[in-house]
Structures are given as structure tokens and as C-alpha cells.
XYZ file of N, CA, C and O in Angstrom:
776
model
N 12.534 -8.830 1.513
C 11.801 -10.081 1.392
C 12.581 -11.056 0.519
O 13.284 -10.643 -0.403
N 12.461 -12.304 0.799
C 13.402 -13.143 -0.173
C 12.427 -12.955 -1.249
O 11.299 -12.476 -1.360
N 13.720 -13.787 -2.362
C 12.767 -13.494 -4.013
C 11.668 -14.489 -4.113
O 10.761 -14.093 -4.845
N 11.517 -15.439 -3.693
C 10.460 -16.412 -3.820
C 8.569 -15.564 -3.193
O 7.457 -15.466 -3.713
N 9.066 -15.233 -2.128
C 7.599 -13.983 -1.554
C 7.963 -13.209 -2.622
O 7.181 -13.493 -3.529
N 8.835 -12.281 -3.031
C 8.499 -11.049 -4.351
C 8.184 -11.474 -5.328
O 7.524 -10.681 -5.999
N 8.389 -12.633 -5.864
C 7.121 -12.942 -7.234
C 6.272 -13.612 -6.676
O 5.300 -13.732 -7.422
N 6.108 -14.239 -5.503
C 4.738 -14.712 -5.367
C 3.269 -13.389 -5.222
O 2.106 -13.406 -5.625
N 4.289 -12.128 -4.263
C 3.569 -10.536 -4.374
C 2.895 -10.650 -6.143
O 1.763 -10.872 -6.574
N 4.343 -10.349 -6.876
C 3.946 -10.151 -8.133
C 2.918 -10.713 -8.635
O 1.986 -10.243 -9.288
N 3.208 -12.039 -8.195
C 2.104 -13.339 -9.562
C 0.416 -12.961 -8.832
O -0.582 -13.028 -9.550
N 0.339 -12.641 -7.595
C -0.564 -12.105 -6.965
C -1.695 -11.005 -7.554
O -2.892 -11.125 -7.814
N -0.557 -9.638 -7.660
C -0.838 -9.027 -8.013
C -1.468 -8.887 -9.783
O -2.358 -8.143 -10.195
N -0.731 -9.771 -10.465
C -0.567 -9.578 -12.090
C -2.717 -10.159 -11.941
O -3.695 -9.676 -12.512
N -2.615 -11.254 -10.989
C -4.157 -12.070 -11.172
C -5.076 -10.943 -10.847
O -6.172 -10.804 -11.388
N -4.576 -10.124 -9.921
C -5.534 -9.517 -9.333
C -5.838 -8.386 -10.444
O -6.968 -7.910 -10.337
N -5.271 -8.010 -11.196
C -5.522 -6.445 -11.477
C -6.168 -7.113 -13.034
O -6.934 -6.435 -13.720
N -5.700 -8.619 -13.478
C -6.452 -9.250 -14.389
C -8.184 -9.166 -14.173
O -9.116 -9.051 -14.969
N -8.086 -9.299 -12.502
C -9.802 -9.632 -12.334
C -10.442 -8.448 -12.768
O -11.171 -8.388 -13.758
N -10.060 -7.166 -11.745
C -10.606 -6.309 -11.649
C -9.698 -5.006 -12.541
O -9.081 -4.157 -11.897
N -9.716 -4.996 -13.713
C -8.969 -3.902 -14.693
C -9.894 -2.930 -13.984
O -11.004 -2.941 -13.451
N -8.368 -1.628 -14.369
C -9.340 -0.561 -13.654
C -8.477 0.852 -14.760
O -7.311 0.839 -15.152
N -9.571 1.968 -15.026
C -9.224 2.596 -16.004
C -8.144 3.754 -15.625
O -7.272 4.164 -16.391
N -8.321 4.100 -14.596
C -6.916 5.095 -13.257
C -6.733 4.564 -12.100
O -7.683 4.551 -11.317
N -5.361 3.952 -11.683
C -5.147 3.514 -10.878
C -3.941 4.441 -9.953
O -3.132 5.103 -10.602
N -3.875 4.448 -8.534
C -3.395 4.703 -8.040
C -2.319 3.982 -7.029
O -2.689 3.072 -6.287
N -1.091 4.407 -7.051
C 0.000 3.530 -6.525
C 0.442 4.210 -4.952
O 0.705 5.412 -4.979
N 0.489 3.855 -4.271
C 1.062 4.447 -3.166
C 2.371 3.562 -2.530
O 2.120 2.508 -1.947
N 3.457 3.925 -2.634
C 4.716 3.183 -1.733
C 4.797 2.230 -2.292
O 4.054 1.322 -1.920
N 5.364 2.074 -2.996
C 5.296 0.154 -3.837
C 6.452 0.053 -4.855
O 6.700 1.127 -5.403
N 7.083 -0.815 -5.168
C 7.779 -1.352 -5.824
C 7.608 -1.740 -7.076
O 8.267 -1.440 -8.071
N 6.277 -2.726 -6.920
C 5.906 -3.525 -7.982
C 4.860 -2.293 -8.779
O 4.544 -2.590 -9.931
N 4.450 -1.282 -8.371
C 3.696 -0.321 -9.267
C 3.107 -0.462 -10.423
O 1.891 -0.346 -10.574
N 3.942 -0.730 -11.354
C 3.944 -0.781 -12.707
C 3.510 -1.951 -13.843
O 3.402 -2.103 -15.059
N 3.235 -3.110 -11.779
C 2.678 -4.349 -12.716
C 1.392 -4.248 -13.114
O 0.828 -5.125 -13.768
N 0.994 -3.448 -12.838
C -0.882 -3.353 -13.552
C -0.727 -2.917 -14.961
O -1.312 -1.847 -15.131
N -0.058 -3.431 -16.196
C 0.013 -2.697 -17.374
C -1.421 -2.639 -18.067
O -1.822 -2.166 -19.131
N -1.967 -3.260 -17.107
C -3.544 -3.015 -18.288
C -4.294 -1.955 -17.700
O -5.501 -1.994 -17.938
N -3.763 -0.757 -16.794
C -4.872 -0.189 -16.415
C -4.509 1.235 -17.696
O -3.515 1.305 -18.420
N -5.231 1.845 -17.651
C -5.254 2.941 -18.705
C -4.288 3.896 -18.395
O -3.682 4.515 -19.270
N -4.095 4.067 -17.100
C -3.470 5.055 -16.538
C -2.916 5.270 -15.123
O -3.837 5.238 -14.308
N -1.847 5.456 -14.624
C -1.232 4.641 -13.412
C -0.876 6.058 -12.756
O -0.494 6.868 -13.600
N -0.906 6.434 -11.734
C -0.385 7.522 -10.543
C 0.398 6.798 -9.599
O -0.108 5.883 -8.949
N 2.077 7.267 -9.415
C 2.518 6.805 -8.283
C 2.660 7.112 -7.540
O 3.587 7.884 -7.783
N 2.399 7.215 -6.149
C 3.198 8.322 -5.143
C 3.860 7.556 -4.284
O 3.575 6.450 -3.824
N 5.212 8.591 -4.030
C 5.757 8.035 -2.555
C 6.436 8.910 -2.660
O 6.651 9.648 -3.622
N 7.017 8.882 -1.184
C 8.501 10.074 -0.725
C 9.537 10.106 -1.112
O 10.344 10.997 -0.848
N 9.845 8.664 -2.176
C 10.996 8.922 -2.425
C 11.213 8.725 -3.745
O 10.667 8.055 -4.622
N 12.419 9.687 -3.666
C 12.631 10.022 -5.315
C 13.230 8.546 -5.783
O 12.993 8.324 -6.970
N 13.979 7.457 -5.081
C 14.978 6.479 -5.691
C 13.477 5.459 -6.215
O 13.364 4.875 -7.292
N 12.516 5.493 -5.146
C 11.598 4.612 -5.453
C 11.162 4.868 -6.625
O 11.240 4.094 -7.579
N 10.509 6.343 -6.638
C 9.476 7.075 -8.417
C 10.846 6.728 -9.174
O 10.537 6.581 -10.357
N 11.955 6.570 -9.045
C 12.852 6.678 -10.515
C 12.783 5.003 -10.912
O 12.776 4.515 -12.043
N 12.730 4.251 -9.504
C 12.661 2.858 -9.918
C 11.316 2.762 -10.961
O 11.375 2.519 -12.166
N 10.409 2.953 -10.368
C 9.202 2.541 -11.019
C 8.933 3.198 -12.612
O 8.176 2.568 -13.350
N 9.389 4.108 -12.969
C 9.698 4.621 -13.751
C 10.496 3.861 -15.261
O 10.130 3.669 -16.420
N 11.577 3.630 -14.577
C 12.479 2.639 -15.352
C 11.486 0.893 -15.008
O 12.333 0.040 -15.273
N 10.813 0.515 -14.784
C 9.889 -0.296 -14.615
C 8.957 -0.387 -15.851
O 8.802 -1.261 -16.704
N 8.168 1.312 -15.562
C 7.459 1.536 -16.250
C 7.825 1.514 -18.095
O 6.909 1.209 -18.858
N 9.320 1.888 -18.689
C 9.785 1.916 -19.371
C 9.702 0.861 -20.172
O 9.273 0.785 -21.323
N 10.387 -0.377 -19.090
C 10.613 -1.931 -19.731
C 9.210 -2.072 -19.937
O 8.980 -2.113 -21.145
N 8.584 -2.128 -19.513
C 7.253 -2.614 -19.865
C 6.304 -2.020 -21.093
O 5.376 -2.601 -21.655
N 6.840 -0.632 -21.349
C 6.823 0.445 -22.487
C 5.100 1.071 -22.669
O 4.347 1.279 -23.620
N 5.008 1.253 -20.731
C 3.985 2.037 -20.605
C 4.088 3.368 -19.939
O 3.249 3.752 -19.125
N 5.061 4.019 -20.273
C 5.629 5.285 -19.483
C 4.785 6.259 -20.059
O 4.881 7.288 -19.391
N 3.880 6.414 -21.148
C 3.148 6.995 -21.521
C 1.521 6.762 -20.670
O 0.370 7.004 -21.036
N 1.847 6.435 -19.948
C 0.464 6.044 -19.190
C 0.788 6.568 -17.969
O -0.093 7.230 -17.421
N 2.337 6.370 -17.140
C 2.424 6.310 -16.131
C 2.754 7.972 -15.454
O 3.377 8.830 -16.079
N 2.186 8.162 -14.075
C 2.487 9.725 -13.951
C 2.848 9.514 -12.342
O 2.125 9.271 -11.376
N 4.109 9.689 -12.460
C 5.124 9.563 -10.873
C 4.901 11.104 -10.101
O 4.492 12.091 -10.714
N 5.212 11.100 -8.808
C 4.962 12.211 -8.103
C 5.330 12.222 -6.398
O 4.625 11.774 -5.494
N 6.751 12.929 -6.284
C 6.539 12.634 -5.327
C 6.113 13.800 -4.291
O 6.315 14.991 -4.528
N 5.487 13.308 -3.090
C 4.819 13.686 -2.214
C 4.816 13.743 -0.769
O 4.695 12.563 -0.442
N 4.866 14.276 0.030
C 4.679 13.943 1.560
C 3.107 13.304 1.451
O 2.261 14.035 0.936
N 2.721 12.034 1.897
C 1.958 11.558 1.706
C 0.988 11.863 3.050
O -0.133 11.356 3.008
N 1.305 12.578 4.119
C 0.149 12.997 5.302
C -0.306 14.096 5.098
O -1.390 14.376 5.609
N 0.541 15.265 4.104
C 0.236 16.340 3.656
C -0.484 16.434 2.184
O -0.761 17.433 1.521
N -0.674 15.139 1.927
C -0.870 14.932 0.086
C -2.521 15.512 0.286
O -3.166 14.984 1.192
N -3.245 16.666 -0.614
C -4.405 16.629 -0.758
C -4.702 15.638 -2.003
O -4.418 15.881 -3.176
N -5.254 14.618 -1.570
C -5.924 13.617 -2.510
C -7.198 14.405 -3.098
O -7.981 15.204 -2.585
N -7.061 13.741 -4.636
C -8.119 14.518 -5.831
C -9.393 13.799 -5.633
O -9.305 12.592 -5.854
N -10.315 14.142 -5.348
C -11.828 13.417 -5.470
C -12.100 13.025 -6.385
O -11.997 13.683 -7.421
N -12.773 11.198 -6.328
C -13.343 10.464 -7.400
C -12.554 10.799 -8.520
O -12.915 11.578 -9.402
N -11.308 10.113 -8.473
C -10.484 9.987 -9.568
C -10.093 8.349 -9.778
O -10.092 7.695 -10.821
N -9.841 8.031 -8.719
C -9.122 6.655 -9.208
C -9.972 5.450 -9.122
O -10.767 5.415 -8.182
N -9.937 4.468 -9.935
C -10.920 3.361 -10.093
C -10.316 2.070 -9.019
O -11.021 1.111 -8.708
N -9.168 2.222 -8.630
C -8.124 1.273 -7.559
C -7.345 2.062 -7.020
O -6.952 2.991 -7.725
N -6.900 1.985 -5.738
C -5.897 2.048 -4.802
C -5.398 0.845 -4.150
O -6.083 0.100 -3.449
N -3.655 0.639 -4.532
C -2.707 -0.436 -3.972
C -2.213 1.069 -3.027
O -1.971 2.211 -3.418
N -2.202 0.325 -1.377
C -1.538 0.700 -0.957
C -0.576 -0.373 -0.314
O -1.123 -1.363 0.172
N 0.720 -0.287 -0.265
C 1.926 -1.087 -0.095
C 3.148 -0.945 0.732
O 3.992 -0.164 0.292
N 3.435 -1.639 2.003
C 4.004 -1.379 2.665
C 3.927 0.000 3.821
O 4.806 0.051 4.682
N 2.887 1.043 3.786
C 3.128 2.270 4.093
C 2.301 2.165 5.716
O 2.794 2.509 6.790
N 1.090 1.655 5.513
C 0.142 1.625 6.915
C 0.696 0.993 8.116
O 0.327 1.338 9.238
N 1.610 0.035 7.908
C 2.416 -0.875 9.358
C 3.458 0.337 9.705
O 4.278 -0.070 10.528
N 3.743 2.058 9.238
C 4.300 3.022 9.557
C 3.711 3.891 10.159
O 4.355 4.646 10.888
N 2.253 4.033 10.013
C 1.510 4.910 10.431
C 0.533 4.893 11.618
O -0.557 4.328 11.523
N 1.035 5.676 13.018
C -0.080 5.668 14.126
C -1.663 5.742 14.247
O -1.934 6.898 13.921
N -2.249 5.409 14.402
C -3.312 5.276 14.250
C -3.968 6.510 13.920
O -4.973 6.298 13.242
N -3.686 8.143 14.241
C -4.111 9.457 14.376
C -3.465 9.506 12.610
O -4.320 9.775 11.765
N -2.594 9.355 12.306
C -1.677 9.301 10.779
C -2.882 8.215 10.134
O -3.712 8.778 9.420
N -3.006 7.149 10.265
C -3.736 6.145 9.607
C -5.290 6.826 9.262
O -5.844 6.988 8.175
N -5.597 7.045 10.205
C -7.221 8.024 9.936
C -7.382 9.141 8.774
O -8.248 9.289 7.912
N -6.033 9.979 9.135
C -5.931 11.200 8.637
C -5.721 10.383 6.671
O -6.477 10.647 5.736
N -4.618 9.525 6.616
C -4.352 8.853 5.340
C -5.444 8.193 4.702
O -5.452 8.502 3.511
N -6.354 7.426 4.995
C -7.402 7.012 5.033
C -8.270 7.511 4.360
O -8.522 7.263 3.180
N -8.908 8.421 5.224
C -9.655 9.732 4.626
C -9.125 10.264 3.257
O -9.928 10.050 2.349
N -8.444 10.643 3.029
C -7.527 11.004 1.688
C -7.991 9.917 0.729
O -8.829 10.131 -0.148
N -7.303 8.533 0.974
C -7.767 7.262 0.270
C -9.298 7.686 -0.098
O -9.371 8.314 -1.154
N -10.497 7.466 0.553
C -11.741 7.573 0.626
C -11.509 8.423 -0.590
O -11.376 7.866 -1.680
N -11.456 9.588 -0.498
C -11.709 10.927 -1.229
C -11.470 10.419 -2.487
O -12.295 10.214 -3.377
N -9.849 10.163 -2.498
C -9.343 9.844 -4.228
C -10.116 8.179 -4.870
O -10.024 8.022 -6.088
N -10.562 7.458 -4.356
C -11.456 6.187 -5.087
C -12.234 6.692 -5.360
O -12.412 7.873 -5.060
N -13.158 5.863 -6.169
C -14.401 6.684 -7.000
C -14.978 5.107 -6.029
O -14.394 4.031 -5.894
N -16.692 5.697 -5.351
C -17.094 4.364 -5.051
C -17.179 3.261 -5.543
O -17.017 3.247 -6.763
N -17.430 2.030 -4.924
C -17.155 0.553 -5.925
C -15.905 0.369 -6.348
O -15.644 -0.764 -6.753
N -14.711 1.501 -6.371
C -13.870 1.017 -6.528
C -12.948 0.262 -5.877
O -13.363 -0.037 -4.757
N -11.822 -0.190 -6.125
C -10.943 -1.367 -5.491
C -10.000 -1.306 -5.042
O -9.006 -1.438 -5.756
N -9.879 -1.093 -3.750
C -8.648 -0.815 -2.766
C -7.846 -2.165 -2.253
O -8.585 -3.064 -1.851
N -6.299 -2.442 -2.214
C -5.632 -3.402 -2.049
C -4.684 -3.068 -1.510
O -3.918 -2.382 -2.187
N -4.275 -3.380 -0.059
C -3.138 -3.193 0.696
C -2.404 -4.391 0.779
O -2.906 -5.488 1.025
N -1.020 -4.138 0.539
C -0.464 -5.367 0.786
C 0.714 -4.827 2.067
O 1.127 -3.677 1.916
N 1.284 -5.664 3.374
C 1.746 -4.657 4.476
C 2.125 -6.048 5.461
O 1.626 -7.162 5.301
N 3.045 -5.705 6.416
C 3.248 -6.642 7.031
C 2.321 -7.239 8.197
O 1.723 -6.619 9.076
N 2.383 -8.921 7.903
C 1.954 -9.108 9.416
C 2.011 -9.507 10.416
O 3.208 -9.484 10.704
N 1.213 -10.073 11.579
C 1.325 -10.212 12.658
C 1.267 -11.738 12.888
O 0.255 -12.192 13.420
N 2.188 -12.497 12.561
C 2.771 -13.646 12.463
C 3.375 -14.659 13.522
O 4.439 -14.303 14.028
N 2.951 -15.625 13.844
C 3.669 -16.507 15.293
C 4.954 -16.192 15.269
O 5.563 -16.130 16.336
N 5.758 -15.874 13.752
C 7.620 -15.878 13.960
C 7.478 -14.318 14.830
O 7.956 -14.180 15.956
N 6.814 -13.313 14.168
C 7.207 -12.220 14.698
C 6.587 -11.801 16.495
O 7.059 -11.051 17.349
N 5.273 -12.748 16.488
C 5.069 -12.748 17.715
C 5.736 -12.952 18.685
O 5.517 -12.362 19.742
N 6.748 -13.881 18.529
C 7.546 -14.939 19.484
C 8.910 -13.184 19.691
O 9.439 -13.059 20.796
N 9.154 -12.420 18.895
C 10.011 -11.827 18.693
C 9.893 -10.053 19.303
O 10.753 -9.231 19.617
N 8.576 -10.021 19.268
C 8.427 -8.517 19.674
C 6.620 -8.054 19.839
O 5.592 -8.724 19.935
N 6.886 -6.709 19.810
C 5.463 -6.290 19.799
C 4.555 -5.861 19.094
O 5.080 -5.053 18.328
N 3.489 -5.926 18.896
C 2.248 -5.872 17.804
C 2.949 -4.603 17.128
O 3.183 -4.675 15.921
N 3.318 -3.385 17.864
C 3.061 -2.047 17.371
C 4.389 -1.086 18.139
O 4.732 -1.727 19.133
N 4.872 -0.348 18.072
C 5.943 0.149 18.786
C 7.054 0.751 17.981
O 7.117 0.681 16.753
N 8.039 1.422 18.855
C 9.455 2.116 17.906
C 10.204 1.075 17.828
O 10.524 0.174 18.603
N 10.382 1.290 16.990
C 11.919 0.228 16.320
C 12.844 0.853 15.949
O 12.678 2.003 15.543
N 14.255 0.187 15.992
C 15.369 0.878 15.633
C 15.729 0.574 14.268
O 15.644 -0.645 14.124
N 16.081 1.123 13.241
C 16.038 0.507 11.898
C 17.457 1.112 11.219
O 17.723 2.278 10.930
N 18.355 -0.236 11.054
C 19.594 0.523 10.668
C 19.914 0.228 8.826
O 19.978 -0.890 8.314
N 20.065 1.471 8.140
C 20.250 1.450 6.868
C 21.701 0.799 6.207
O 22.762 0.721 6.826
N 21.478 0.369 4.845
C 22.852 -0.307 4.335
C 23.894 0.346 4.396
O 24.996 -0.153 4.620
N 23.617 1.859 4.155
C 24.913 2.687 4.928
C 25.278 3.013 6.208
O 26.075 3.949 6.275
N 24.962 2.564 7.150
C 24.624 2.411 8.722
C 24.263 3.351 8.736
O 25.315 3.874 8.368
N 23.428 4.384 8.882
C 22.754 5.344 9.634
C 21.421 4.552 10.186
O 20.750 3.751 9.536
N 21.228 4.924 11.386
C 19.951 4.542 11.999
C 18.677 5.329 12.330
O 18.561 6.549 12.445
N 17.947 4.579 12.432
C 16.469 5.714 12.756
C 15.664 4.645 13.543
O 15.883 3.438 13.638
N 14.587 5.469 14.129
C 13.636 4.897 14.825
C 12.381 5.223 14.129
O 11.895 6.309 13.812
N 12.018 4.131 13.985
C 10.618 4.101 13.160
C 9.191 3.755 13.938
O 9.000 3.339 15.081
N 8.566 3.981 13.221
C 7.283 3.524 14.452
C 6.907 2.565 13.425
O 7.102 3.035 12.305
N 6.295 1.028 13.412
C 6.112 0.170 12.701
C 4.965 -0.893 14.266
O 5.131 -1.284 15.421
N 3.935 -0.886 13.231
C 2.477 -2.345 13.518
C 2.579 -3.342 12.547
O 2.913 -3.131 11.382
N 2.304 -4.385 13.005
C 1.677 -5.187 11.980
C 0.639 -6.013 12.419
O 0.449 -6.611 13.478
N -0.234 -5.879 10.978
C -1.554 -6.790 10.724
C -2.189 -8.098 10.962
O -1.945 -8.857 10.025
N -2.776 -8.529 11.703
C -3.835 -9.345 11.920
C -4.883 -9.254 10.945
O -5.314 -8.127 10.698
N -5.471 -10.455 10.221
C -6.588 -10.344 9.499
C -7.572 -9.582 9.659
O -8.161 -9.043 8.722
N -7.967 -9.398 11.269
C -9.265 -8.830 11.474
C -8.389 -7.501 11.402
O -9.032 -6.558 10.941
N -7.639 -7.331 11.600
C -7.233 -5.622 11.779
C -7.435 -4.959 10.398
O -7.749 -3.771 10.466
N -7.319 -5.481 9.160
C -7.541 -5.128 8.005
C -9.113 -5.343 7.235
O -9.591 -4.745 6.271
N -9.807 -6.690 8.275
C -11.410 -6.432 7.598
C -12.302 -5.616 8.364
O -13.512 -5.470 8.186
N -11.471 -5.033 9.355
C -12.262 -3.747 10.321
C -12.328 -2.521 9.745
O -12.996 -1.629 10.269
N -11.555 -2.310 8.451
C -11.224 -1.266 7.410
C -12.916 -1.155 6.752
O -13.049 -0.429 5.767
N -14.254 -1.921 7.341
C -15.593 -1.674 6.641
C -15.981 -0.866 7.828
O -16.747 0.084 7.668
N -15.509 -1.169 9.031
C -16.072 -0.240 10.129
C -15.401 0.840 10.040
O -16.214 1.745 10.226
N -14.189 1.355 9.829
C -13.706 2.424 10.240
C -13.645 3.245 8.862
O -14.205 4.331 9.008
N -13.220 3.089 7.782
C -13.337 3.470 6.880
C -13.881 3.108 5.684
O -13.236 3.410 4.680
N -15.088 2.435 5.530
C -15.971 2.229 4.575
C -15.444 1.369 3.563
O -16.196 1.412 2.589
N -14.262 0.443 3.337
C -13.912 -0.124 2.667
C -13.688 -1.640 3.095
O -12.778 -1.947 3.865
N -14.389 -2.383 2.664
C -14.699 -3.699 2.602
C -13.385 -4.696 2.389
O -13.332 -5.524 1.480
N -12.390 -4.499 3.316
C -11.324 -5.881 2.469
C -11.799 -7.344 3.211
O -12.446 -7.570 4.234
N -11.130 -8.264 2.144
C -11.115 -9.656 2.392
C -9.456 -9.866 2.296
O -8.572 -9.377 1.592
N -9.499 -10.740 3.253
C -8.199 -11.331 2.653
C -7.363 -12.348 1.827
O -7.259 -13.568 1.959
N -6.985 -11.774 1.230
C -6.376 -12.849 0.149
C -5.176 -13.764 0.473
O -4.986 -14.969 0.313
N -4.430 -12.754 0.989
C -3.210 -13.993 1.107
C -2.524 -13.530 2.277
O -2.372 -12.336 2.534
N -2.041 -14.638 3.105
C -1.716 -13.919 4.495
C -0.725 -15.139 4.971
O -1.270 -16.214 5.223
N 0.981 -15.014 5.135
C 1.810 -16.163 5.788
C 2.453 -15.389 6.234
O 2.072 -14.238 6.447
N 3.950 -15.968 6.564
C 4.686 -15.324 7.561
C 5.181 -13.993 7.543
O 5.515 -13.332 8.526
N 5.210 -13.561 6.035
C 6.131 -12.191 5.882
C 4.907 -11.019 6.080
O 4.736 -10.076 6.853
N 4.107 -11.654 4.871
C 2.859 -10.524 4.860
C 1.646 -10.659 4.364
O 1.357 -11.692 3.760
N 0.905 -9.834 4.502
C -0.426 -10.093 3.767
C -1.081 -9.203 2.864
O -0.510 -8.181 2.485
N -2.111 -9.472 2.526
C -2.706 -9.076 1.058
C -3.841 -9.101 1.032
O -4.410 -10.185 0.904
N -4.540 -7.947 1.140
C -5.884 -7.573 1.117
C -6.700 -7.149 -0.096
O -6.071 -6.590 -0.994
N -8.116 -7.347 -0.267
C -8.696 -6.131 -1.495
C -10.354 -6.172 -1.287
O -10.846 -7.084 -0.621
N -10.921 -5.469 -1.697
C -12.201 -5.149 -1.506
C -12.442 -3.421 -1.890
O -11.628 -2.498 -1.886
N -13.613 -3.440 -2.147
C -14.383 -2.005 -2.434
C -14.405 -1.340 -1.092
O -14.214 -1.706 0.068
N -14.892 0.442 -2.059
C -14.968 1.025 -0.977
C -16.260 0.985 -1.261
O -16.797 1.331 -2.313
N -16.949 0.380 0.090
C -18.796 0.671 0.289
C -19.106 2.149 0.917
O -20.208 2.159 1.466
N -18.598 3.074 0.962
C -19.384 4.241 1.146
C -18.680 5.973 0.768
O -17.498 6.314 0.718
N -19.719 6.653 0.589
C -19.301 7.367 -0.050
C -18.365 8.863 1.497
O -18.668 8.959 2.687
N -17.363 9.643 0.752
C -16.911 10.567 1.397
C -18.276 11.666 1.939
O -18.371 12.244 3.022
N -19.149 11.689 0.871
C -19.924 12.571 1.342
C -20.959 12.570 2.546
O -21.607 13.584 2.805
């Protein structure tokens, strides 16, 4: 993303976690992780180790590494802890996941929020530039800075595709911010796992 969208993410985020402080928060796939310094206590997960070491050294400068607890995980295999976390950012990870993966992840989410709490995806979307360019949902070929390539499976978001998250999985988003690169969701979860 150019740097002008990554602190606008940031300045986003810094308001948001101002509104709603939350006492355990949970990080999934994200970069910016570590900008919630006011929550009591921060969980990160993702698959990769370069990411947890980034956030880490993040966590450092900011000189809340005593709060922060990195971990990484296969995140379709992750058993999520019940009614633990007061927020979930999830970031970048759902425009990867098939819809049968998205359910299964989901569910997990559900489990680890404590109700009322505050779930925020931020993820790519479904934009006139990218419309004009390809398809909603599909494999893509994705070549790395060291050229190796892979095929990824990658969607992206439409507004309603993210406030349908009250029908399918009990969590209420609105949207907050939504232009060409990506968008930015948050809302409670209205119902319980049980």
C-alpha cells in the first residue's frame, strides 16, 4: 500500500481503539498490531514468524512488550480460547479465505470475543479500479520479491459483504472507511457461541 493509505490505516486505527479501549485484545495478521497501546494486554497471531518478530520490535519501541504475547499459529487449525478477548482486529487475512475456511475461522472468532465485544476487519476491496481489472473472487498468481510464485486464492469486499457478517456470524459491522485500496469495518458481536 502506498505510505499515505498506511497512516491513514494507522490514524484510523489509533481513533478507533481510543473509542472503544479494550482490556485483551486480539491481533490476527496485521502489521500495525501494536498500535492499540492502551489495551491492557495484546495477543498476536499469524503464520509468520517475520511478521510476530516485526510486531514485536514494534511492540518494544512503543515499550509495551510487557503486555504483548506473539504466537505463531496455523490460523484454520488455531483452537481459539473462549470469552477471552474484549476486541478482535482482523487484517488482511479474510480476502484469503474460501468461504468453507471463512466459516470455519469465524466460528473460532465468535468463541475467542467475549459478547459486546468489538470486532474490526480491515481487508481489501471491491473497487471500480479493481473491477475494471479482474474478478470479485478467484486464484491469482502472486509473485514474491525473491521471484518465487504461488497461487493464492484472494476476494474482495463490498460493503454489504462485510455488514452481512450480523447474518452469518452474529457480528454487527458498520463501515467505517471504504476507497480504492481497502476497507475498514467494526461493530460488536450480537450473539452468543452458545
Amino acid at each position: 500500500l502506498p505510505p499515505s493509505l498506511v497512516r491513514a490505516t494507522a490514524k484510523f486505527y489509533d481513533e478507533l481503539s481510543q473509542d472503544r479501549p479494550a482490556e485483551h485484545s486480539l491481533k490476527i495478521c496485521n502489521g500495525e498490531a501494536c498500535r492499540a497501546a492502551g489495551c491492557d494486554a495484546i495477543t498476536l497471531l499469524d503464520q509468520s514468524p517475520k511478521m510476530l518478530a516485526e510486531s514485536q520490535k514494534k511492540a518494544a519501541l512503543l515499550g509495551i512488550s510487557d503486555r504483548v504475547e506473539t504466537r505463531q499459529v496455523d490460523l484454520l487449525s488455531f483452537d481459539f480460547p473462549e470469552n477471552r478477548f474484549d476486541s478482535v482486529l482482523i487484517a488482511f487475512l479474510l480476502s484469503h479465505l474460501t468461504d468453507e475456511e471463512m466459516d470455519h475461522f469465524m466460528t473460532g472468532v465468535r468463541r475467542a470475543c467475549r459478547k459486546g465485544g468489538t470486532v474490526v476487519v480491515f481487508d481489501s476491496i471491491w473497487s471500480t479500479a479493481r473491477q475494471a481489472n479482474g474478478d470479485k473472487s478467484g486464484t491469482h498468481r502472486r509473485r514474491l520479491k525473491d521471484g518465487r510464485e504461488f497461487d493464492i486464492y484472494k476476494r474482495y469486499f463490498a460493503p454489504e459483504d462485510l455488514t452481512d457478517f450480523r447474518r452469518r456470524y452474529g457480528i454487527s459491522l458498520e463501515i467505517d472507511y471504504a476507497a480504492e485500496a481497502y476497507i475498514a469495518a467494526s461493530g460488536t458481536l450480537t450473539s452468543s457461541t452458545g
